[in-house]
Amino acid sequence: MAAITISVTDPTKCSEGFANSYISYKVHSNTTRPGFEAGSHSVVRRFSDFAWLSQELAREFPGMIVPPIPEKLTVGRFGEDFVESRRRALEKFLQRVASHQELSNSQYFIVFLQSTEAGLSEAKSESKAKATKSNSSISWLEGTVNKVTAGGKVPNLERSAADIKTDEINQYITALEKQLVNVTKHAESLVKRSRETAITFFEFGQSFTFLGQSEGDTVGAALSQLGNTADNLAGSAHTFAEAEVIKLVEPLEEYTRMLQSIKTAIGQRNTKKFAYVNCLIDVEAKTQAYQKLQGVPGKEAQAEQKQQAVTTAQDGADAAKAEFEKVSERLLTEFELFKNQKAFDIKEIMTNFVNLQIEFNRQSEDFWAKLIPSIENVVVEDPYQVRSTAQSQSTSDSRVPEHNFTRPGGNSNVSFAPTSAPPRAPQSAPPSARANPYGDEGDEPSYPTPPSFPPPATPPASNPFGEDSQGVRKQSYAFTDEEGEGGDEDVEEV
């Protein structure tokens, strides 16, 4: 079977009348398969055309698991993300139909891919008339049977192996649907977290870029480079989140819709079974009517008509039985194909997800690795050398020059001069010649050393940082006015 390549592109917003807008898509196909016009074709279709094709395929092949189309949305259907997601889903729908052995040979599918707008409209009108006639026939049959069997006996069909298998399928997809909904919910949470990570990396990068601009030098350069790395990671995380949507969330959502298609196929089987049972009821009713006239004198003609009606009803019942068995067999075959395809698709989903994680983490590792040289280029000096240099500089910067000024309202001058503690006068000098620390005319006299004590030894060199300092420079300031009165002494740590 020759392949059919299909793509759906160029979603475009169109207007039809007042306040009636829709999205159209270009559908491109190329095939050499018999029954199709060879070569490439491009047609413009809207969502309702896809919905029509899906409906006609399900009606033409009851019991078939028709690939699903995305749900119809009324709010937000023109949003860019939604339109693109729908485009991918519609493309997947057509590709699955094209790969199906029976569905791909449907005349409805050929018309959809290759007919003009006029040809498609004509096909829609014909299928609508056919569907109306079919529904009328079913309604007439149901009404007739209900009248005939009112209060009568309904045939009790023995459960077949196909019935048991169908019940098992129904139970399986009900349980699977719950699990798929749960997995899809958590997959969407994972995508939300990836998008939030992208935003957080962007804001994180901005803050470090601003910090780097305020620092300068090698530290600032490293901080700015860290900000750029975070920006790159933000872009990578955003791309990763969108890939998660395409490779993880959308395939899971498609399989959730696929389960609805299986339920539709089971419903069609049940409808065919119901039609068969109705035919059996009709045969039973007509048989009873014939038996009432059989052998009655003068009723031979009517009895013959009733007998013919029984034969016609029996033919209908046989046809309904054959149709029911055909649909039942199709359903069971399709379900086995579904399970096999599901295993393939789930394997692909897991593989794509794992590869996404590996690729994202590899990119993250590369981004961080490129940052290391910038961090290593940050210049860090020897702390002991920094301390020595800083102390020398602070000693020079903390020297206070003398300042003389006149007090307001007087002529006395006060001088501020950094001094050391006043040294002791040498013992060999006469007491009268010793320096008075309070000035020549101080208020407090100097007393000579009592002769009964031995002369003190020469005092050691004074500590420039103060007697109690531990490497911390202390600066003394003595305040002296012209009258020789000393002020309080202040000590400042530098």
Coordinates of C-alpha atoms in Angstrom, one line a residue:
M1 CA 0.0 0.0 0.0
A2 CA 1.5 3.3 -1.2
A3 CA 2.0 5.9 1.5
I4 CA 0.2 9.2 1.7
T5 CA 2.2 12.1 3.1
I6 CA 0.1 14.8 4.7
S7 CA 0.8 18.1 6.4
V8 CA -1.5 20.8 7.8
T9 CA -0.1 24.3 7.7
D10 CA -0.8 28.0 7.6
P11 CA -3.7 28.5 10.1
T12 CA -5.4 31.7 9.1
K13 CA -8.2 33.6 10.7
C14 CA -11.1 34.2 8.3
S15 CA -14.4 36.0 8.5
E16 CA -17.8 34.8 7.2
G17 CA -20.5 37.4 7.5
F18 CA -20.9 39.6 10.5
A19 CA -19.3 38.3 13.8
N20 CA -18.6 34.9 12.3
S21 CA -14.9 34.1 12.3
Y22 CA -13.1 30.8 12.0
I23 CA -9.6 29.4 11.4
S24 CA -8.8 27.8 8.0
Y25 CA -5.9 25.4 7.4
K26 CA -4.0 24.4 4.3
V27 CA -3.9 20.6 3.8
H28 CA -1.1 19.3 1.6
S29 CA -1.1 15.7 0.4
N30 CA 1.1 13.6 -1.9
T31 CA 0.5 10.0 -3.0
T32 CA 0.6 7.5 -5.8
R33 CA -2.0 5.2 -4.3
P34 CA -4.7 3.9 -6.6
G35 CA -8.0 5.7 -6.2
F36 CA -6.3 9.0 -5.6
E37 CA -5.2 11.6 -8.2
A38 CA -1.5 11.1 -8.4
G39 CA 0.8 13.9 -7.3
S40 CA 0.6 16.8 -4.9
H41 CA -2.6 18.5 -3.8
S42 CA -3.3 21.5 -1.5
V43 CA -6.7 22.4 -0.3
V44 CA -8.1 24.8 2.3
R45 CA -10.2 23.3 5.1
R46 CA -11.8 24.6 8.3
F47 CA -12.4 22.7 11.6
S48 CA -16.0 21.8 10.6
D49 CA -14.7 20.0 7.5
F50 CA -12.4 17.9 9.7
A51 CA -15.4 17.1 12.0
W52 CA -17.5 16.1 9.0
L53 CA -14.8 13.7 7.8
S54 CA -14.5 12.1 11.3
Q55 CA -18.3 11.7 11.5
E56 CA -18.6 10.1 8.0
L57 CA -15.8 7.7 8.6
A58 CA -17.5 6.5 11.8
R59 CA -20.8 6.1 10.0
E60 CA -19.2 4.3 7.0
F61 CA -17.3 1.9 9.2
P62 CA -19.3 1.2 12.4
G63 CA -17.2 -0.5 15.0
M64 CA -14.0 1.1 13.7
I65 CA -11.9 3.0 16.1
V66 CA -11.7 6.3 14.2
P67 CA -8.7 8.5 15.2
P68 CA -10.0 11.4 17.2
I69 CA -10.1 15.1 16.4
P70 CA -9.5 17.8 19.0
E71 CA -12.4 19.1 21.0
K72 CA -14.4 22.1 19.8
L73 CA -13.7 25.2 21.8
T74 CA -15.8 28.4 21.8
V75 CA -13.7 30.6 24.2
G76 CA -10.1 31.3 23.4
R77 CA -10.2 29.4 20.1
F78 CA -8.2 32.2 18.3
G79 CA -5.3 32.2 20.8
E80 CA -2.0 31.6 19.1
D81 CA -1.0 28.6 21.4
F82 CA -4.4 27.0 21.0
V83 CA -4.5 27.4 17.2
E84 CA -1.0 25.8 16.9
S85 CA -1.9 23.0 19.2
R86 CA -5.1 22.3 17.2
R87 CA -3.2 22.4 14.0
R88 CA -0.9 19.7 15.2
A89 CA -3.8 17.6 16.5
L90 CA -5.6 17.9 13.1
E91 CA -2.5 16.9 11.3
K92 CA -2.1 13.8 13.5
F93 CA -5.7 12.9 12.8
L94 CA -5.2 12.9 9.1
Q95 CA -1.9 11.0 9.3
R96 CA -3.5 8.3 11.4
V97 CA -6.4 8.0 8.9
A98 CA -3.9 7.8 6.0
S99 CA -2.0 5.0 7.7
H100 CA -5.2 2.9 8.3
Q101 CA -5.8 0.2 5.7
E102 CA -9.6 0.7 5.5
L103 CA -10.2 4.3 6.5
S104 CA -7.7 5.6 4.0
N105 CA -9.6 4.1 1.1
S106 CA -12.8 5.9 2.0
Q107 CA -14.3 8.1 -0.7
Y108 CA -14.9 10.7 2.0
F109 CA -11.2 10.8 2.8
I110 CA -10.3 11.2 -0.9
V111 CA -12.8 14.0 -1.4
F112 CA -11.5 15.8 1.7
L113 CA -7.9 15.7 0.5
Q114 CA -8.4 16.4 -3.2
S115 CA -11.8 17.9 -4.0
T116 CA -12.5 21.6 -4.5
E117 CA -14.8 23.6 -2.2
A118 CA -17.7 22.9 -4.5
G119 CA -17.0 19.1 -4.6
L120 CA -16.7 19.0 -0.8
S121 CA -20.0 20.9 -0.4
E122 CA -21.7 18.4 -2.7
A123 CA -20.4 15.4 -0.8
K124 CA -21.6 16.9 2.4
S125 CA -25.1 17.3 1.0
E126 CA -25.3 13.7 -0.2
S127 CA -24.0 12.3 3.1
K128 CA -26.6 14.4 5.0
A129 CA -29.4 13.1 2.9
K130 CA -28.2 9.5 3.3
A131 CA -27.9 9.9 7.1
T132 CA -31.5 11.3 7.3
K133 CA -32.9 8.4 5.4
S134 CA -31.0 5.9 7.5
N135 CA -32.2 7.5 10.8
S136 CA -35.8 7.5 9.5
S137 CA -35.6 3.7 8.7
I138 CA -34.2 3.0 12.2
S139 CA -36.9 5.0 13.8
W140 CA -39.6 3.3 11.8
L141 CA -38.3 -0.2 12.7
E142 CA -38.0 0.7 16.4
G143 CA -41.6 2.1 16.4
T144 CA -43.0 -1.0 14.6
V145 CA -41.3 -3.4 16.9
N146 CA -42.4 -1.5 20.0
K147 CA -46.1 -1.6 18.9
V148 CA -45.9 -5.3 18.0
T149 CA -44.2 -6.4 21.2
A150 CA -46.0 -4.2 23.6
G151 CA -46.5 -6.6 26.5
G152 CA -44.9 -9.4 24.5
K153 CA -41.8 -11.5 25.1
V154 CA -38.4 -10.1 24.2
P155 CA -35.9 -12.7 22.8
N156 CA -33.1 -13.5 25.3
L157 CA -29.9 -13.9 23.3
E158 CA -27.3 -16.1 24.8
R159 CA -24.1 -14.2 25.7
S160 CA -21.4 -15.0 23.1
A161 CA -17.6 -14.9 23.4
A162 CA -17.7 -11.5 21.6
D163 CA -20.1 -10.1 24.2
I164 CA -17.8 -11.2 27.0
K165 CA -14.8 -9.7 25.2
T166 CA -16.6 -6.4 24.6
D167 CA -17.5 -6.2 28.3
E168 CA -13.8 -6.7 29.1
I169 CA -12.8 -4.0 26.7
N170 CA -15.3 -1.6 28.3
Q171 CA -14.0 -2.2 31.7
Y172 CA -10.4 -1.9 30.5
I173 CA -10.9 1.5 28.8
T174 CA -12.8 2.8 31.8
A175 CA -9.9 2.1 34.1
L176 CA -7.4 3.3 31.6
E177 CA -9.2 6.6 31.2
K178 CA -8.9 7.3 34.9
Q179 CA -5.2 6.7 34.8
L180 CA -4.6 8.7 31.6
V181 CA -6.5 11.7 33.1
N182 CA -4.3 11.5 36.2
V183 CA -1.1 11.2 34.3
T184 CA -2.1 14.1 31.9
K185 CA -2.9 16.3 34.9
H186 CA 0.6 15.8 36.4
A187 CA 2.2 16.2 33.0
E188 CA 0.6 19.6 32.7
S189 CA 1.8 20.5 36.2
L190 CA 5.3 19.5 35.1
V191 CA 5.1 21.8 32.1
K192 CA 3.8 24.6 34.3
R193 CA 6.8 24.2 36.6
S194 CA 9.2 24.3 33.6
R195 CA 7.6 27.5 32.5
E196 CA 7.9 29.0 36.0
T197 CA 11.5 27.9 36.0
A198 CA 12.2 29.8 32.8
I199 CA 10.6 33.0 34.3
T200 CA 12.6 32.5 37.6
F201 CA 15.9 32.1 35.7
F202 CA 15.2 35.2 33.7
E203 CA 14.5 37.3 36.9
F204 CA 17.5 35.7 38.6
G205 CA 19.7 36.6 35.7
Q206 CA 18.6 40.2 35.7
S207 CA 19.4 40.7 39.4
F208 CA 22.9 39.3 38.9
T209 CA 23.5 41.5 35.9
F210 CA 22.5 44.6 37.8
L211 CA 24.7 43.5 40.7
G212 CA 27.7 43.0 38.3
Q213 CA 27.2 46.5 36.8
S214 CA 27.4 48.0 40.3
E215 CA 30.6 46.1 41.2
G216 CA 33.0 46.5 38.2
D217 CA 36.4 44.8 37.9
T218 CA 36.7 41.0 37.8
V219 CA 34.0 40.5 40.4
G220 CA 31.5 42.5 38.4
A221 CA 32.4 40.7 35.2
A222 CA 31.9 37.3 36.8
L223 CA 28.5 38.5 38.2
S224 CA 27.4 39.8 34.9
Q225 CA 28.5 36.6 33.2
L226 CA 26.4 34.7 35.8
G227 CA 23.4 36.8 34.8
N228 CA 24.0 36.1 31.1
T229 CA 24.2 32.3 31.9
A230 CA 20.9 32.5 33.8
D231 CA 19.3 34.3 30.8
N232 CA 20.5 31.5 28.5
L233 CA 19.0 28.9 30.9
A234 CA 15.7 30.9 30.9
G235 CA 15.5 30.5 27.1
S236 CA 16.5 26.9 27.3
A237 CA 13.9 26.2 30.0
H238 CA 11.2 27.9 27.9
T239 CA 12.0 25.8 24.8
F240 CA 12.1 22.7 27.0
A241 CA 8.6 23.5 28.4
E242 CA 7.1 23.8 24.9
A243 CA 8.8 20.6 23.8
E244 CA 7.2 18.9 26.8
V245 CA 3.8 20.1 25.6
I246 CA 4.3 18.6 22.2
K247 CA 6.1 15.4 23.2
L248 CA 4.3 14.6 26.4
V249 CA 1.1 16.4 27.1
E250 CA -0.5 16.4 23.6
P251 CA 0.1 12.6 23.0
L252 CA -1.5 11.8 26.4
E253 CA -4.5 14.1 25.5
E254 CA -4.8 12.3 22.2
Y255 CA -5.0 8.9 23.8
T256 CA -7.7 10.2 26.2
R257 CA -9.7 11.2 23.2
M258 CA -8.9 7.9 21.6
L259 CA -10.7 6.1 24.4
Q260 CA -13.8 8.1 23.5
S261 CA -13.5 6.8 20.0
I262 CA -13.4 3.2 21.4
K263 CA -16.5 4.0 23.4
T264 CA -18.2 5.2 20.3
A265 CA -17.3 1.9 18.5
I266 CA -18.7 -0.1 21.4
G267 CA -21.9 2.0 21.2
Q268 CA -22.2 1.2 17.5
R269 CA -21.8 -2.5 18.2
N270 CA -24.6 -2.2 20.7
T271 CA -26.7 -0.4 18.2
K272 CA -26.3 -3.2 15.7
K273 CA -27.1 -5.8 18.3
F274 CA -30.2 -3.8 19.2
A275 CA -31.2 -3.8 15.6
Y276 CA -30.7 -7.5 15.3
V277 CA -32.8 -8.1 18.4
N278 CA -35.6 -5.9 17.0
C279 CA -35.5 -8.0 13.8
L280 CA -35.9 -11.2 15.8
I281 CA -38.9 -9.6 17.6
D282 CA -40.4 -8.6 14.3
V283 CA -39.9 -12.2 13.0
E284 CA -41.6 -13.6 16.1
A285 CA -44.5 -11.2 15.8
K286 CA -45.1 -12.0 12.1
T287 CA -44.7 -15.7 12.7
Q288 CA -47.5 -15.5 15.3
A289 CA -49.7 -13.6 13.0
Y290 CA -49.2 -16.2 10.3
Q291 CA -49.9 -19.1 12.6
K292 CA -53.2 -17.6 13.6
L293 CA -54.4 -17.7 9.9
Q294 CA -52.7 -20.9 9.0
G295 CA -55.3 -23.6 8.2
V296 CA -58.3 -21.3 8.7
P297 CA -60.8 -21.8 5.9
G298 CA -61.2 -18.8 3.7
K299 CA -58.0 -17.1 5.0
E300 CA -55.6 -18.8 2.7
A301 CA -54.7 -15.6 0.8
Q302 CA -54.2 -13.7 4.0
A303 CA -52.1 -16.5 5.4
E304 CA -49.9 -16.5 2.3
Q305 CA -49.3 -12.8 2.7
K306 CA -48.4 -13.3 6.4
Q307 CA -46.1 -16.1 5.4
Q308 CA -44.4 -13.9 2.9
A309 CA -44.0 -11.2 5.6
V310 CA -42.4 -13.8 7.9
T311 CA -39.9 -14.7 5.1
T312 CA -39.1 -11.0 4.6
A313 CA -38.7 -10.4 8.3
Q314 CA -36.4 -13.4 8.6
D315 CA -34.3 -12.1 5.7
G316 CA -34.0 -8.8 7.5
A317 CA -33.1 -10.6 10.7
D318 CA -30.4 -12.6 8.9
A319 CA -29.0 -9.4 7.4
A320 CA -29.0 -7.6 10.8
K321 CA -27.3 -10.6 12.3
A322 CA -24.6 -10.6 9.7
E323 CA -24.1 -6.8 10.1
F324 CA -23.9 -7.2 13.9
E325 CA -21.3 -10.0 13.6
K326 CA -19.3 -7.9 11.1
V327 CA -19.2 -4.9 13.4
S328 CA -18.5 -7.0 16.4
E329 CA -15.5 -8.7 14.6
R330 CA -14.3 -5.3 13.4
L331 CA -14.4 -3.9 16.9
L332 CA -12.4 -6.8 18.4
T333 CA -9.8 -6.6 15.6
E334 CA -9.5 -2.8 16.0
F335 CA -9.0 -3.1 19.7
E336 CA -6.1 -5.5 19.3
L337 CA -4.6 -3.1 16.8
F338 CA -5.2 -0.3 19.2
K339 CA -3.3 -2.1 22.0
N340 CA -0.4 -2.7 19.7
Q341 CA -0.3 0.9 18.5
K342 CA -0.7 2.1 22.1
A343 CA 2.4 0.1 23.2
F344 CA 4.4 1.7 20.3
D345 CA 3.1 5.2 21.1
I346 CA 3.7 5.0 24.8
K347 CA 7.2 3.7 24.2
E348 CA 7.8 6.7 21.9
I349 CA 6.3 9.1 24.5
M350 CA 8.6 7.8 27.3
T351 CA 11.7 7.8 25.0
N352 CA 11.0 11.4 23.9
F353 CA 10.4 12.6 27.5
V354 CA 13.7 11.0 28.7
N355 CA 15.6 12.4 25.8
L356 CA 14.2 15.8 26.6
Q357 CA 15.3 15.6 30.2
I358 CA 18.8 14.5 29.1
E359 CA 19.1 17.2 26.5
F360 CA 18.0 20.0 28.9
N361 CA 20.3 18.9 31.6
R362 CA 23.2 18.6 29.1
Q363 CA 22.6 22.2 28.0
S364 CA 22.3 23.4 31.6
E365 CA 25.6 21.7 32.4
D366 CA 27.3 23.3 29.3
F367 CA 26.0 26.7 30.3
W368 CA 27.3 26.4 33.9
A369 CA 30.7 25.0 32.8
K370 CA 31.3 28.0 30.5
L371 CA 30.8 30.2 33.5
I372 CA 33.6 28.7 35.6
P373 CA 36.5 30.5 33.8
S374 CA 34.9 33.9 34.5
I375 CA 34.6 33.0 38.2
E376 CA 38.2 31.8 38.4
N377 CA 39.4 35.1 36.9
V378 CA 38.2 37.0 39.9
V379 CA 41.3 38.5 41.6
V380 CA 41.6 37.7 45.3
E381 CA 44.7 39.1 47.1
D382 CA 46.6 37.7 50.1
P383 CA 44.5 38.8 53.2
Y384 CA 47.7 39.6 55.2
Q385 CA 49.0 41.8 52.5
V386 CA 45.6 43.5 52.3
R387 CA 45.6 44.1 56.1
S388 CA 49.1 45.6 56.1
T389 CA 48.4 47.9 53.2
A390 CA 45.1 49.0 54.7
Q391 CA 46.7 49.7 58.1
S392 CA 49.5 51.8 56.5
Q393 CA 47.0 53.7 54.5
S394 CA 44.7 54.3 57.4
T395 CA 47.6 55.5 59.6
S396 CA 48.4 58.1 57.0
D397 CA 44.8 59.1 56.4
S398 CA 43.9 59.4 60.1
R399 CA 46.5 62.1 61.1
V400 CA 44.6 65.3 62.1
P401 CA 46.3 68.6 61.4
E402 CA 46.3 71.5 64.0
H403 CA 43.5 74.0 63.8
N404 CA 43.5 77.3 65.8
F405 CA 40.4 79.4 66.1
T406 CA 39.1 82.1 68.4
R407 CA 36.2 81.4 70.7
P408 CA 33.1 83.5 70.1
G409 CA 32.9 86.5 72.4
G410 CA 36.6 86.2 73.5
N411 CA 40.1 86.3 72.4
S412 CA 41.3 83.0 73.8
N413 CA 42.6 80.5 71.3
V414 CA 42.1 76.8 71.6
S415 CA 44.4 74.4 69.7
F416 CA 43.6 70.8 68.7
A417 CA 46.7 68.9 68.3
P418 CA 47.3 65.1 68.4
T419 CA 49.7 64.4 71.2
S420 CA 51.1 61.5 73.1
A421 CA 50.9 61.2 76.8
P422 CA 53.3 63.8 78.4
P423 CA 56.7 62.2 79.0
R424 CA 58.3 62.3 82.4
A425 CA 61.1 64.7 83.1
P426 CA 64.6 63.2 83.5
Q427 CA 65.4 62.5 87.1
S428 CA 68.7 64.3 86.9
A429 CA 67.0 67.7 86.2
P430 CA 66.1 69.8 89.2
P431 CA 62.5 69.7 90.3
S432 CA 61.9 73.2 89.4
A433 CA 62.9 72.6 85.8
R434 CA 60.5 69.7 85.2
A435 CA 57.8 70.3 82.6
N436 CA 54.4 70.9 83.9
P437 CA 51.8 68.9 82.0
Y438 CA 49.2 71.4 82.9
G439 CA 51.0 74.4 81.5
D440 CA 53.3 77.1 82.9
E441 CA 50.5 78.7 84.8
G442 CA 48.4 75.7 85.6
D443 CA 46.0 75.4 88.5
E444 CA 47.7 72.3 89.9
P445 CA 51.3 72.5 91.1
S446 CA 53.9 69.9 90.3
Y447 CA 55.3 68.1 93.3
P448 CA 58.9 66.9 93.5
T449 CA 59.7 63.2 93.9
P450 CA 60.2 62.4 97.6
P451 CA 63.9 61.8 98.3
S452 CA 63.1 58.7 100.3
F453 CA 62.4 56.8 97.1
P454 CA 65.0 55.6 94.7
P455 CA 65.1 57.4 91.4
P456 CA 62.9 55.6 88.8
A457 CA 64.5 53.9 85.9
T458 CA 64.4 55.4 82.5
P459 CA 60.8 54.8 81.1
P460 CA 60.5 52.5 78.1
A461 CA 59.6 53.8 74.7
S462 CA 56.0 54.7 74.5
N463 CA 53.7 52.4 72.5
P464 CA 52.5 54.4 69.5
F465 CA 49.2 52.5 69.5
G466 CA 48.5 53.1 73.2
E467 CA 49.4 51.0 76.3
D468 CA 46.3 48.8 76.0
S469 CA 46.3 48.5 72.2
Q470 CA 46.6 45.2 70.4
G471 CA 47.6 46.4 67.0
V472 CA 44.8 49.0 67.0
R473 CA 46.1 52.5 66.6
K474 CA 44.9 54.9 69.3
Q475 CA 45.1 58.7 68.8
S476 CA 45.0 61.1 71.8
Y477 CA 43.9 64.6 71.6
A478 CA 44.7 67.1 74.5
F479 CA 42.8 70.3 74.6
T480 CA 44.9 73.3 76.0
D481 CA 43.8 76.9 76.1
E482 CA 46.0 80.0 76.5
E483 CA 45.4 80.1 80.3
G484 CA 47.2 76.7 80.7
E485 CA 44.0 74.8 81.6
G486 CA 44.0 71.3 80.2
G487 CA 40.7 69.8 78.9
D488 CA 39.6 66.2 79.0
E489 CA 41.5 63.8 77.0
D490 CA 39.7 61.8 74.3
V491 CA 40.9 58.6 72.7
E492 CA 39.8 57.5 69.3
E493 CA 40.2 54.1 67.8
V494 CA 41.1 54.1 64.1

